[in-house]
mmCIF file with all atom_site columns, C-alpha atoms in Angstrom:
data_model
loop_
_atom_site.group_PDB
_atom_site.id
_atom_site.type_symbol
_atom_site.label_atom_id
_atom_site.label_alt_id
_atom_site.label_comp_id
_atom_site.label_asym_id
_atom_site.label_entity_id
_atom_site.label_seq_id
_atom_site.pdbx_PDB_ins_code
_atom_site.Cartn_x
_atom_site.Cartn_y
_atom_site.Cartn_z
_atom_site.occupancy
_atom_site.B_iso_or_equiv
_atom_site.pdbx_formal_charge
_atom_site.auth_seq_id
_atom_site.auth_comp_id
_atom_site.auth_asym_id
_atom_site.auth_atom_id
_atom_site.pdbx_PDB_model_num
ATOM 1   C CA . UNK A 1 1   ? -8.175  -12.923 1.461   1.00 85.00 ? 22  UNK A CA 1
ATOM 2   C CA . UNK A 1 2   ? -4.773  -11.475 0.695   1.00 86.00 ? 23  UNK A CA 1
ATOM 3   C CA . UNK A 1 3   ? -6.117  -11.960 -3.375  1.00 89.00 ? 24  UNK A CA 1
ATOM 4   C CA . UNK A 1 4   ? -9.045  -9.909  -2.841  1.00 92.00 ? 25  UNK A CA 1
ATOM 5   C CA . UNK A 1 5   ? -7.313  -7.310  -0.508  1.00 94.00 ? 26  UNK A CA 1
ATOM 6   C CA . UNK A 1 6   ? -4.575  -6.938  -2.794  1.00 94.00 ? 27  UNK A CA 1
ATOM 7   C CA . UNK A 1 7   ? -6.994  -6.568  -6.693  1.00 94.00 ? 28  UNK A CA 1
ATOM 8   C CA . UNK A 1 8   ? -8.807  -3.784  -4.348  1.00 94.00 ? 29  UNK A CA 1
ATOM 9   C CA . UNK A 1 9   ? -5.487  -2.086  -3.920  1.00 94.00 ? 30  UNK A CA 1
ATOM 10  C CA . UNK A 1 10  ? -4.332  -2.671  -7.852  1.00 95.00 ? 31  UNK A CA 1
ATOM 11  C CA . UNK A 1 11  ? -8.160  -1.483  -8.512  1.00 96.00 ? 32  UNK A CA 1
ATOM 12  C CA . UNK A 1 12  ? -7.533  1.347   -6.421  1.00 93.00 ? 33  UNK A CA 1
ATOM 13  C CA . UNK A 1 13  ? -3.843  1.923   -8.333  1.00 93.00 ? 34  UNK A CA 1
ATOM 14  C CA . UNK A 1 14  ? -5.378  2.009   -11.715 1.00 95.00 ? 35  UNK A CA 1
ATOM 15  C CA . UNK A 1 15  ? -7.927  4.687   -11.002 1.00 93.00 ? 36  UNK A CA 1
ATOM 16  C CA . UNK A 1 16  ? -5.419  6.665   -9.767  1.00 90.00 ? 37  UNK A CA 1
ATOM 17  C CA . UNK A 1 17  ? -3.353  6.012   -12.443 1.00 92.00 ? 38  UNK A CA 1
ATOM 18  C CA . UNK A 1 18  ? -6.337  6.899   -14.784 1.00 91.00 ? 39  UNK A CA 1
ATOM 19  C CA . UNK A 1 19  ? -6.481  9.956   -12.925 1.00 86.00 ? 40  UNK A CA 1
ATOM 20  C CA . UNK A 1 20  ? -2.432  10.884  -13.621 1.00 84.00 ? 41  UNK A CA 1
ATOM 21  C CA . UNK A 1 21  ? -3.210  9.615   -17.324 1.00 86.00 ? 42  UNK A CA 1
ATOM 22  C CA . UNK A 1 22  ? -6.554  12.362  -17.563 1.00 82.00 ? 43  UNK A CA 1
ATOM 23  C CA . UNK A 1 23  ? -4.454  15.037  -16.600 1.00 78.00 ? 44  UNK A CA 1
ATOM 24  C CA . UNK A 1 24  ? -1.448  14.391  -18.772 1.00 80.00 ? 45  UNK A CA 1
ATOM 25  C CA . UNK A 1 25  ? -4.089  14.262  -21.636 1.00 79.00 ? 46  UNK A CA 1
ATOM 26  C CA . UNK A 1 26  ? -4.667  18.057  -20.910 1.00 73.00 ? 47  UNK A CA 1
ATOM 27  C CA . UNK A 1 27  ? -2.050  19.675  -19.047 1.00 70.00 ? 48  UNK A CA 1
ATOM 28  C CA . UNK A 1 28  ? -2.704  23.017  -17.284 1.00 66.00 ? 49  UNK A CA 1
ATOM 29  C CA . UNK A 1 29  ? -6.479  22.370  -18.647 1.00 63.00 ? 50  UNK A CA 1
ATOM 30  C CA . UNK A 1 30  ? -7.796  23.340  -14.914 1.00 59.00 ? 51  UNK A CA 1
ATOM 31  C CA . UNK A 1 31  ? -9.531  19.727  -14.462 1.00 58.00 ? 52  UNK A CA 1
ATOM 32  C CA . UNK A 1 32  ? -11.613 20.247  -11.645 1.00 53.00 ? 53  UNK A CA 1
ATOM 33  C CA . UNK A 1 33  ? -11.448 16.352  -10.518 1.00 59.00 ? 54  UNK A CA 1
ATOM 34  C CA . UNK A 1 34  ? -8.080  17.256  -10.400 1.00 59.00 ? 55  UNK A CA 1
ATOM 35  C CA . UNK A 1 35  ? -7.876  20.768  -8.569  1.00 60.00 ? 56  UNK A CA 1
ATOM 36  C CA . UNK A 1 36  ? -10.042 19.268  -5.621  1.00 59.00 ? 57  UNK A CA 1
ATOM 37  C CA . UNK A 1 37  ? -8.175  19.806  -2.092  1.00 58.00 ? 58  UNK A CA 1
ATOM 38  C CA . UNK A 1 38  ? -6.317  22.060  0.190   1.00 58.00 ? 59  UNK A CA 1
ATOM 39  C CA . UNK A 1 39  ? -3.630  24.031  -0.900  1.00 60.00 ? 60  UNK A CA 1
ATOM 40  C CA . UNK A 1 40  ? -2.164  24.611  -5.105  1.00 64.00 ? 61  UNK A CA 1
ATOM 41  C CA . UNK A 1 41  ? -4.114  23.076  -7.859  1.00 63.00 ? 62  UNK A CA 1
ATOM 42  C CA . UNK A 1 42  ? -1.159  20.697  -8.250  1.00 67.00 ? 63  UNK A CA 1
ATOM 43  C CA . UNK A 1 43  ? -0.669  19.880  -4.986  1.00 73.00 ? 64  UNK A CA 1
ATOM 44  C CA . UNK A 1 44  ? -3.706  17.034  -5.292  1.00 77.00 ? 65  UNK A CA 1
ATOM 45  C CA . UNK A 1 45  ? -1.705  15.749  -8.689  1.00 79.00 ? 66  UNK A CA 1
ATOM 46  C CA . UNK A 1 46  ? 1.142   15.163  -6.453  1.00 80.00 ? 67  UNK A CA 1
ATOM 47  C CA . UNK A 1 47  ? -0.732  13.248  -4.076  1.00 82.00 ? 68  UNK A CA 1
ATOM 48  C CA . UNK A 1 48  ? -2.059  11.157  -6.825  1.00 85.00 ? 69  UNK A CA 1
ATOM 49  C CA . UNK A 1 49  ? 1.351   10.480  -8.433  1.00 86.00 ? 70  UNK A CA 1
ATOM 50  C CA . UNK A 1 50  ? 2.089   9.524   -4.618  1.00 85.00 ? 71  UNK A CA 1
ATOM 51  C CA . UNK A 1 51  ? -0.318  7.402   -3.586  1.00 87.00 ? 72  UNK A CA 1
ATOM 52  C CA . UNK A 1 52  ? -0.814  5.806   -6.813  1.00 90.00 ? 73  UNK A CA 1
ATOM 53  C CA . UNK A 1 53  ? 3.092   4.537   -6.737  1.00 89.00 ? 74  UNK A CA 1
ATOM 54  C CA . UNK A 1 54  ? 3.040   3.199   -3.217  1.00 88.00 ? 75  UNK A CA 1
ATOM 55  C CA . UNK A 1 55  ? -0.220  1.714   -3.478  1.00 90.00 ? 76  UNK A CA 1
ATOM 56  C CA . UNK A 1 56  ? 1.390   -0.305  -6.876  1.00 93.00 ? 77  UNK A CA 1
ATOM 57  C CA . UNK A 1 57  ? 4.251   -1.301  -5.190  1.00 91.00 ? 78  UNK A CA 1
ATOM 58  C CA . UNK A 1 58  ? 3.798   -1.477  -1.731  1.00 90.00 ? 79  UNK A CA 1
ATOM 59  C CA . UNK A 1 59  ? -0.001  -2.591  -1.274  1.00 92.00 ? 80  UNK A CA 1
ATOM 60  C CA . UNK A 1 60  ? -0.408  -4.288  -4.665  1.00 94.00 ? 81  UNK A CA 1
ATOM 61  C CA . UNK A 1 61  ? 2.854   -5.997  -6.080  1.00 92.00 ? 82  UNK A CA 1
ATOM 62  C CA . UNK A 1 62  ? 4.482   -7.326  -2.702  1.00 89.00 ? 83  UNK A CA 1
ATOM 63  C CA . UNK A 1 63  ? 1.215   -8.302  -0.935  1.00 91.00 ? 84  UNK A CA 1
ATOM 64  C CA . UNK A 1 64  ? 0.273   -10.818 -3.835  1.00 93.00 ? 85  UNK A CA 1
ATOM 65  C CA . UNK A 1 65  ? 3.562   -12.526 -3.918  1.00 92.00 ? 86  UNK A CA 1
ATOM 66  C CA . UNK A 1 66  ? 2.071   -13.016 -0.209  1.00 92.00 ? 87  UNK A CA 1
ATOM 67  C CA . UNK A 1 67  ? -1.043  -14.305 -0.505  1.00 91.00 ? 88  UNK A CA 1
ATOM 68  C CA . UNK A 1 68  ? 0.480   -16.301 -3.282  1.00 94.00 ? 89  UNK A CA 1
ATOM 69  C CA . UNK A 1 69  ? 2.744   -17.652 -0.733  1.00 94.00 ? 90  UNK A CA 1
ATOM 70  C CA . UNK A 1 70  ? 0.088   -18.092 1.646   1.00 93.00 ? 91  UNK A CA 1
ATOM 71  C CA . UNK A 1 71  ? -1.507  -20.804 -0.728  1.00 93.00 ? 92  UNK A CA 1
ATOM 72  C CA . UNK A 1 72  ? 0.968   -22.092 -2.147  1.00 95.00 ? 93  UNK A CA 1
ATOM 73  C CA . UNK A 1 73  ? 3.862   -23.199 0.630   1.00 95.00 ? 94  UNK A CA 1
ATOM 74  C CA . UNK A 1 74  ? 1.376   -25.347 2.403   1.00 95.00 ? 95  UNK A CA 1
ATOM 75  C CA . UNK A 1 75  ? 0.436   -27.396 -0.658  1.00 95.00 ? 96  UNK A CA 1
ATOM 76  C CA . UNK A 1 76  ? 4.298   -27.363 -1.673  1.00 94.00 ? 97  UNK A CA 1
ATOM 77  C CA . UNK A 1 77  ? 5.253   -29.202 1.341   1.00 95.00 ? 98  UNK A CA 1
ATOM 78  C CA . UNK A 1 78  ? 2.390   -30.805 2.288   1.00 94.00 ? 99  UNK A CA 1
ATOM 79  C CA . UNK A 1 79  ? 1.314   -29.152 5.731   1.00 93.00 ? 100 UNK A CA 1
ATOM 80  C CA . UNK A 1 80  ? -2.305  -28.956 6.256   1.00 92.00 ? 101 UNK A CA 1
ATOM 81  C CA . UNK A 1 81  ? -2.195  -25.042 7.251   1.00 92.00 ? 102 UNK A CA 1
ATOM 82  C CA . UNK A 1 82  ? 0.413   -22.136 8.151   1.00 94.00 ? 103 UNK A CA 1
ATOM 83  C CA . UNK A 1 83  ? 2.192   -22.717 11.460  1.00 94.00 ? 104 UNK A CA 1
ATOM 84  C CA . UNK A 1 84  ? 0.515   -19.542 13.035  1.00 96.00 ? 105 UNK A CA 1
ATOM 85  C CA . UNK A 1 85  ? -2.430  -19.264 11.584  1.00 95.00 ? 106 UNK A CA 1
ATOM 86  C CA . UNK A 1 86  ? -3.416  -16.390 14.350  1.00 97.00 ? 107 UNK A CA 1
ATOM 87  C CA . UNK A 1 87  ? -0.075  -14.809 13.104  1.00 96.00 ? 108 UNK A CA 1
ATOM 88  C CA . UNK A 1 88  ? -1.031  -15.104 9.409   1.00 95.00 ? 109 UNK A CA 1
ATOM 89  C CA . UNK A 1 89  ? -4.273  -13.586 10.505  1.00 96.00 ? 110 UNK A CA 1
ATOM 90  C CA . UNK A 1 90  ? -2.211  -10.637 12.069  1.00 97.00 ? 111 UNK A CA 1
ATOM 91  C CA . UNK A 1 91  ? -0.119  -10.143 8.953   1.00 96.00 ? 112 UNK A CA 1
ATOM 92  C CA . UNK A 1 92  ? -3.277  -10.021 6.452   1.00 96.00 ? 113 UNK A CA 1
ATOM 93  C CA . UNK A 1 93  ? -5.621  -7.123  8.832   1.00 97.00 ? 114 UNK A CA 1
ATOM 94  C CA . UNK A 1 94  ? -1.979  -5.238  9.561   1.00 97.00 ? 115 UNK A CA 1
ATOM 95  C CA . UNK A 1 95  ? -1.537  -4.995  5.276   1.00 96.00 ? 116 UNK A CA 1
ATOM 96  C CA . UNK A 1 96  ? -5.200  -3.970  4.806   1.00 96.00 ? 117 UNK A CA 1
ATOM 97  C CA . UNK A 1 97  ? -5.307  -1.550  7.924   1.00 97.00 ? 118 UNK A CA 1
ATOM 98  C CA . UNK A 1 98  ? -1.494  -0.274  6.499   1.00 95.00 ? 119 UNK A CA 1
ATOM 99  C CA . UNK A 1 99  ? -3.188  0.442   3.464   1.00 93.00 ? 120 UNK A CA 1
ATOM 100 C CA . UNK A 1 100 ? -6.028  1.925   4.783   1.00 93.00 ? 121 UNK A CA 1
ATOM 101 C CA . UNK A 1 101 ? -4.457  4.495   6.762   1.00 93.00 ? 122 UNK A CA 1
ATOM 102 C CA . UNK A 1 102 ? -1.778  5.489   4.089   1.00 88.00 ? 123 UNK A CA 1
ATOM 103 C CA . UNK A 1 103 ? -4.658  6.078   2.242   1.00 86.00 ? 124 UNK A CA 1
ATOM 104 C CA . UNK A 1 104 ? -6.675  8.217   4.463   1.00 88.00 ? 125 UNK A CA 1
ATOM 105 C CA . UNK A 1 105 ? -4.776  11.401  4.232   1.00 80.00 ? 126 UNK A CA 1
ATOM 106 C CA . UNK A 1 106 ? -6.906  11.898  1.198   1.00 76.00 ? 127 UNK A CA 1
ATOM 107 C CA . UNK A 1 107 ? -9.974  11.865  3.305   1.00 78.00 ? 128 UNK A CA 1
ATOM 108 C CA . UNK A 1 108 ? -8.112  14.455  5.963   1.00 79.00 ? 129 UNK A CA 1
ATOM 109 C CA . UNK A 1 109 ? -7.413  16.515  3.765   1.00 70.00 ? 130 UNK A CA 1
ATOM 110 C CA . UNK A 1 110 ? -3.979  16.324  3.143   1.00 74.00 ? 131 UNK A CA 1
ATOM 111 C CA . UNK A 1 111 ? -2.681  13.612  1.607   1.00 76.00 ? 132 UNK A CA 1
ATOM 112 C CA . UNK A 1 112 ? 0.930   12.481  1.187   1.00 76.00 ? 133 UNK A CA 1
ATOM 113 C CA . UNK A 1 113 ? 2.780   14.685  -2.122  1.00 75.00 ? 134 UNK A CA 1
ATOM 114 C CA . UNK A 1 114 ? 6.449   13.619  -1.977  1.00 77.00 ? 135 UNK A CA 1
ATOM 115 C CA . UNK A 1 115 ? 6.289   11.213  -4.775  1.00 74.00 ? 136 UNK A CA 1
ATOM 116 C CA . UNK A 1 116 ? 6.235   7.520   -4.653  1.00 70.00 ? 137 UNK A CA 1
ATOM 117 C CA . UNK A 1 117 ? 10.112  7.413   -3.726  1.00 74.00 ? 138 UNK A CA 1
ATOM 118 C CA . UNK A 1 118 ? 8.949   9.310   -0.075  1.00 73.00 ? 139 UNK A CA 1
ATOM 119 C CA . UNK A 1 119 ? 12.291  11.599  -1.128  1.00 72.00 ? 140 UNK A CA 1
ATOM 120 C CA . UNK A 1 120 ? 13.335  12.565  2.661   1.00 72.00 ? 141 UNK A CA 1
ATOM 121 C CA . UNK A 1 121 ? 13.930  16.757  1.944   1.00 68.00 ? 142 UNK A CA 1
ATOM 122 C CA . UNK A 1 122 ? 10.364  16.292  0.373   1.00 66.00 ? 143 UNK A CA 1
ATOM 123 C CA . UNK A 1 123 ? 9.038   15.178  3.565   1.00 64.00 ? 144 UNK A CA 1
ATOM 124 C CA . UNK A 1 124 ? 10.130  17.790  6.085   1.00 64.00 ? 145 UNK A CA 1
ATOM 125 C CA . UNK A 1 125 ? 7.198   20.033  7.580   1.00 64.00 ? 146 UNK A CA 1
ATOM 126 C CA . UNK A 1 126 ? 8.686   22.824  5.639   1.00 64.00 ? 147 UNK A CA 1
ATOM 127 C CA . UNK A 1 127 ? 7.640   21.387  2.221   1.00 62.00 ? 148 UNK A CA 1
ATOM 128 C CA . UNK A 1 128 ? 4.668   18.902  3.290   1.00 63.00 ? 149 UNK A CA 1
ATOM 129 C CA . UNK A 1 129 ? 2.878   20.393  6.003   1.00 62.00 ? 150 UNK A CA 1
ATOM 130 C CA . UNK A 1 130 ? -0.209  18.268  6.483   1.00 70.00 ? 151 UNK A CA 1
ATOM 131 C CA . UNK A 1 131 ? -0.583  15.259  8.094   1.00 78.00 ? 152 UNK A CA 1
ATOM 132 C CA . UNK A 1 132 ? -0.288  13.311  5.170   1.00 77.00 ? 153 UNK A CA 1
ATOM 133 C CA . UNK A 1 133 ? 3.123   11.692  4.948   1.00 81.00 ? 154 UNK A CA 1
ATOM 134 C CA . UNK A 1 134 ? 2.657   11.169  8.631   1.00 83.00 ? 155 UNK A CA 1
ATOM 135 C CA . UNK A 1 135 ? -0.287  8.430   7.583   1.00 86.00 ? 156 UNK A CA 1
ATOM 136 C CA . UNK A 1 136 ? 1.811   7.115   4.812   1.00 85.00 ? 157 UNK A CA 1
ATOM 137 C CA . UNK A 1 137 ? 4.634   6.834   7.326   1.00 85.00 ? 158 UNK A CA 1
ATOM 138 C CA . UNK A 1 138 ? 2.372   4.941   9.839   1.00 90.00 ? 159 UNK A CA 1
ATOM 139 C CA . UNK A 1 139 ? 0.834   3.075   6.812   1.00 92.00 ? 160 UNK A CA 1
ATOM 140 C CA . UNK A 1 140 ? 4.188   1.726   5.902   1.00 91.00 ? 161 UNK A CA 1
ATOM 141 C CA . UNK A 1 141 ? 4.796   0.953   9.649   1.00 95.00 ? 162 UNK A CA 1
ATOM 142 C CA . UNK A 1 142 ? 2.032   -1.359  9.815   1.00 97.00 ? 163 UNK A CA 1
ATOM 143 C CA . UNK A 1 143 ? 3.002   -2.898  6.009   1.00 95.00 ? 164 UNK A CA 1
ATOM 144 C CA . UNK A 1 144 ? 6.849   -3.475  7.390   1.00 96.00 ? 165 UNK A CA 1
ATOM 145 C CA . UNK A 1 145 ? 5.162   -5.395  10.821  1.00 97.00 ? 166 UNK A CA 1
ATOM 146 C CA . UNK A 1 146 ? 2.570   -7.485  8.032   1.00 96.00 ? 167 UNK A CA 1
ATOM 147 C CA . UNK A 1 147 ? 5.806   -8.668  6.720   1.00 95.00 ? 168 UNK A CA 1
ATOM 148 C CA . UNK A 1 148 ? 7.687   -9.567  8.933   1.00 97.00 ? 169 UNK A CA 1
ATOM 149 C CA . UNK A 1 149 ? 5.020   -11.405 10.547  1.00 97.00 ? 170 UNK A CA 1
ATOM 150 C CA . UNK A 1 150 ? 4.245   -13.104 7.389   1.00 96.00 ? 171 UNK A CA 1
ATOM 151 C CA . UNK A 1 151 ? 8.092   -13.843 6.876   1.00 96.00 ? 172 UNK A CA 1
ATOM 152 C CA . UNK A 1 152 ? 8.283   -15.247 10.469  1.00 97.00 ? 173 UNK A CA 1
ATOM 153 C CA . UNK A 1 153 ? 5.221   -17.891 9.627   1.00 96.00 ? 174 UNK A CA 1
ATOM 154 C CA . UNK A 1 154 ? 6.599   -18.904 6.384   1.00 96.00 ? 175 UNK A CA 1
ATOM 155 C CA . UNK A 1 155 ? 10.232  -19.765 7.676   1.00 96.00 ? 176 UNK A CA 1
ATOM 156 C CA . UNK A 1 156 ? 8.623   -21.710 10.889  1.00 97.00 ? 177 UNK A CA 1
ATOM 157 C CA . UNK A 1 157 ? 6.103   -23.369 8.379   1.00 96.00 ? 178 UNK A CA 1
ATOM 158 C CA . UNK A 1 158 ? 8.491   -24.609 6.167   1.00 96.00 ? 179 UNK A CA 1
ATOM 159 C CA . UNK A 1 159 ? 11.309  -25.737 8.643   1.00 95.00 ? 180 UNK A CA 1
ATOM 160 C CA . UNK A 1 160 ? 8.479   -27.294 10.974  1.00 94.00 ? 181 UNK A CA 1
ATOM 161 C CA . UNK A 1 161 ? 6.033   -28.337 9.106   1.00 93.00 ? 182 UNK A CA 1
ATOM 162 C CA . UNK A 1 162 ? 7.555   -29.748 5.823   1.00 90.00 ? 183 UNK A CA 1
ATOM 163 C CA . UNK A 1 163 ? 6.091   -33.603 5.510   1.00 87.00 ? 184 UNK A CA 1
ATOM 164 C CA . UNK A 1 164 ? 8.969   -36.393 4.996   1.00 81.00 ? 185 UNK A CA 1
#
């Protein structure tokens, strides 16, 4: 699941990234695609610069090296599953929901514009005002919790369940 979850996300990343690439072919052409939203006509390009790097690296690059993981380690050392499979569970619906609500500051009209990096002075109310980086925020919240749970099951797995 973590395969398909995570080639929706890189799916999701490369229209995006289409997106950046459509704009840079004419700048200051007044794309309307790209003018859509609340606030400056280059406020939305920021949010797409945005969401298009944390999606990448966040939901996309890491999360595979997961779900990798997740099919691999068991075969590797012969276990028949995951220690906590109810744990593993957790980890893969906290990444998609993480995602999902980082996300959905473009449907709330606001989404995050601080660039990929989530530069703190960027982030203040004073230069982001929506509720935008406040979903990316909780987003990565619930990534950082998929981790760790994921982290937890793979150390137990391997130290408990390895085969002689």
């Amino acid at each position: 699941m973590y395969f398909f979850a995570t080639l929706l996300f890189g799916f999701i990343g490369l229209a995006l990234s289409l997106l950046i690439r459509l704009q840079l072919y004419q700048p200051n052409s007044g794309t309307a695609l790209l003018d859509w939203g609340p606030g400056e006509p280059g406020e939305f390009y920021n949010s797409i610069v945005t969401m298009h790097g944390a999606v990448m690296v966040l939901f996309f690059a890491s999360p595979l090296s997961f779900g990798f993981a997740n099919y691999m380690v068991p075969l590797q050392i012969g276990a028949k599953d995951m220690a906590f499979p109810r744990l593993n569970a957790f980890s893969f619906w906290a990444f998609l929901l993480g995602g999902l609500v980082a996300a959905s500051g473009f449907l709330l009209g606001g989404a995050a514009d601080v660039g990929w990096t989530f530069y703190s002075p960027l982030t203040s109310l004073e230069y982001s005002p929506g509720n935008g980086v406040n979903l990316a925020g909780a987003g990565l919240v619930l990534l950082v919790m998929s981790v760790t749970a994921s982290t937890i099951n793979f150390i137990v797995t391997i130290l408990n369940h390895r085969k002689p």
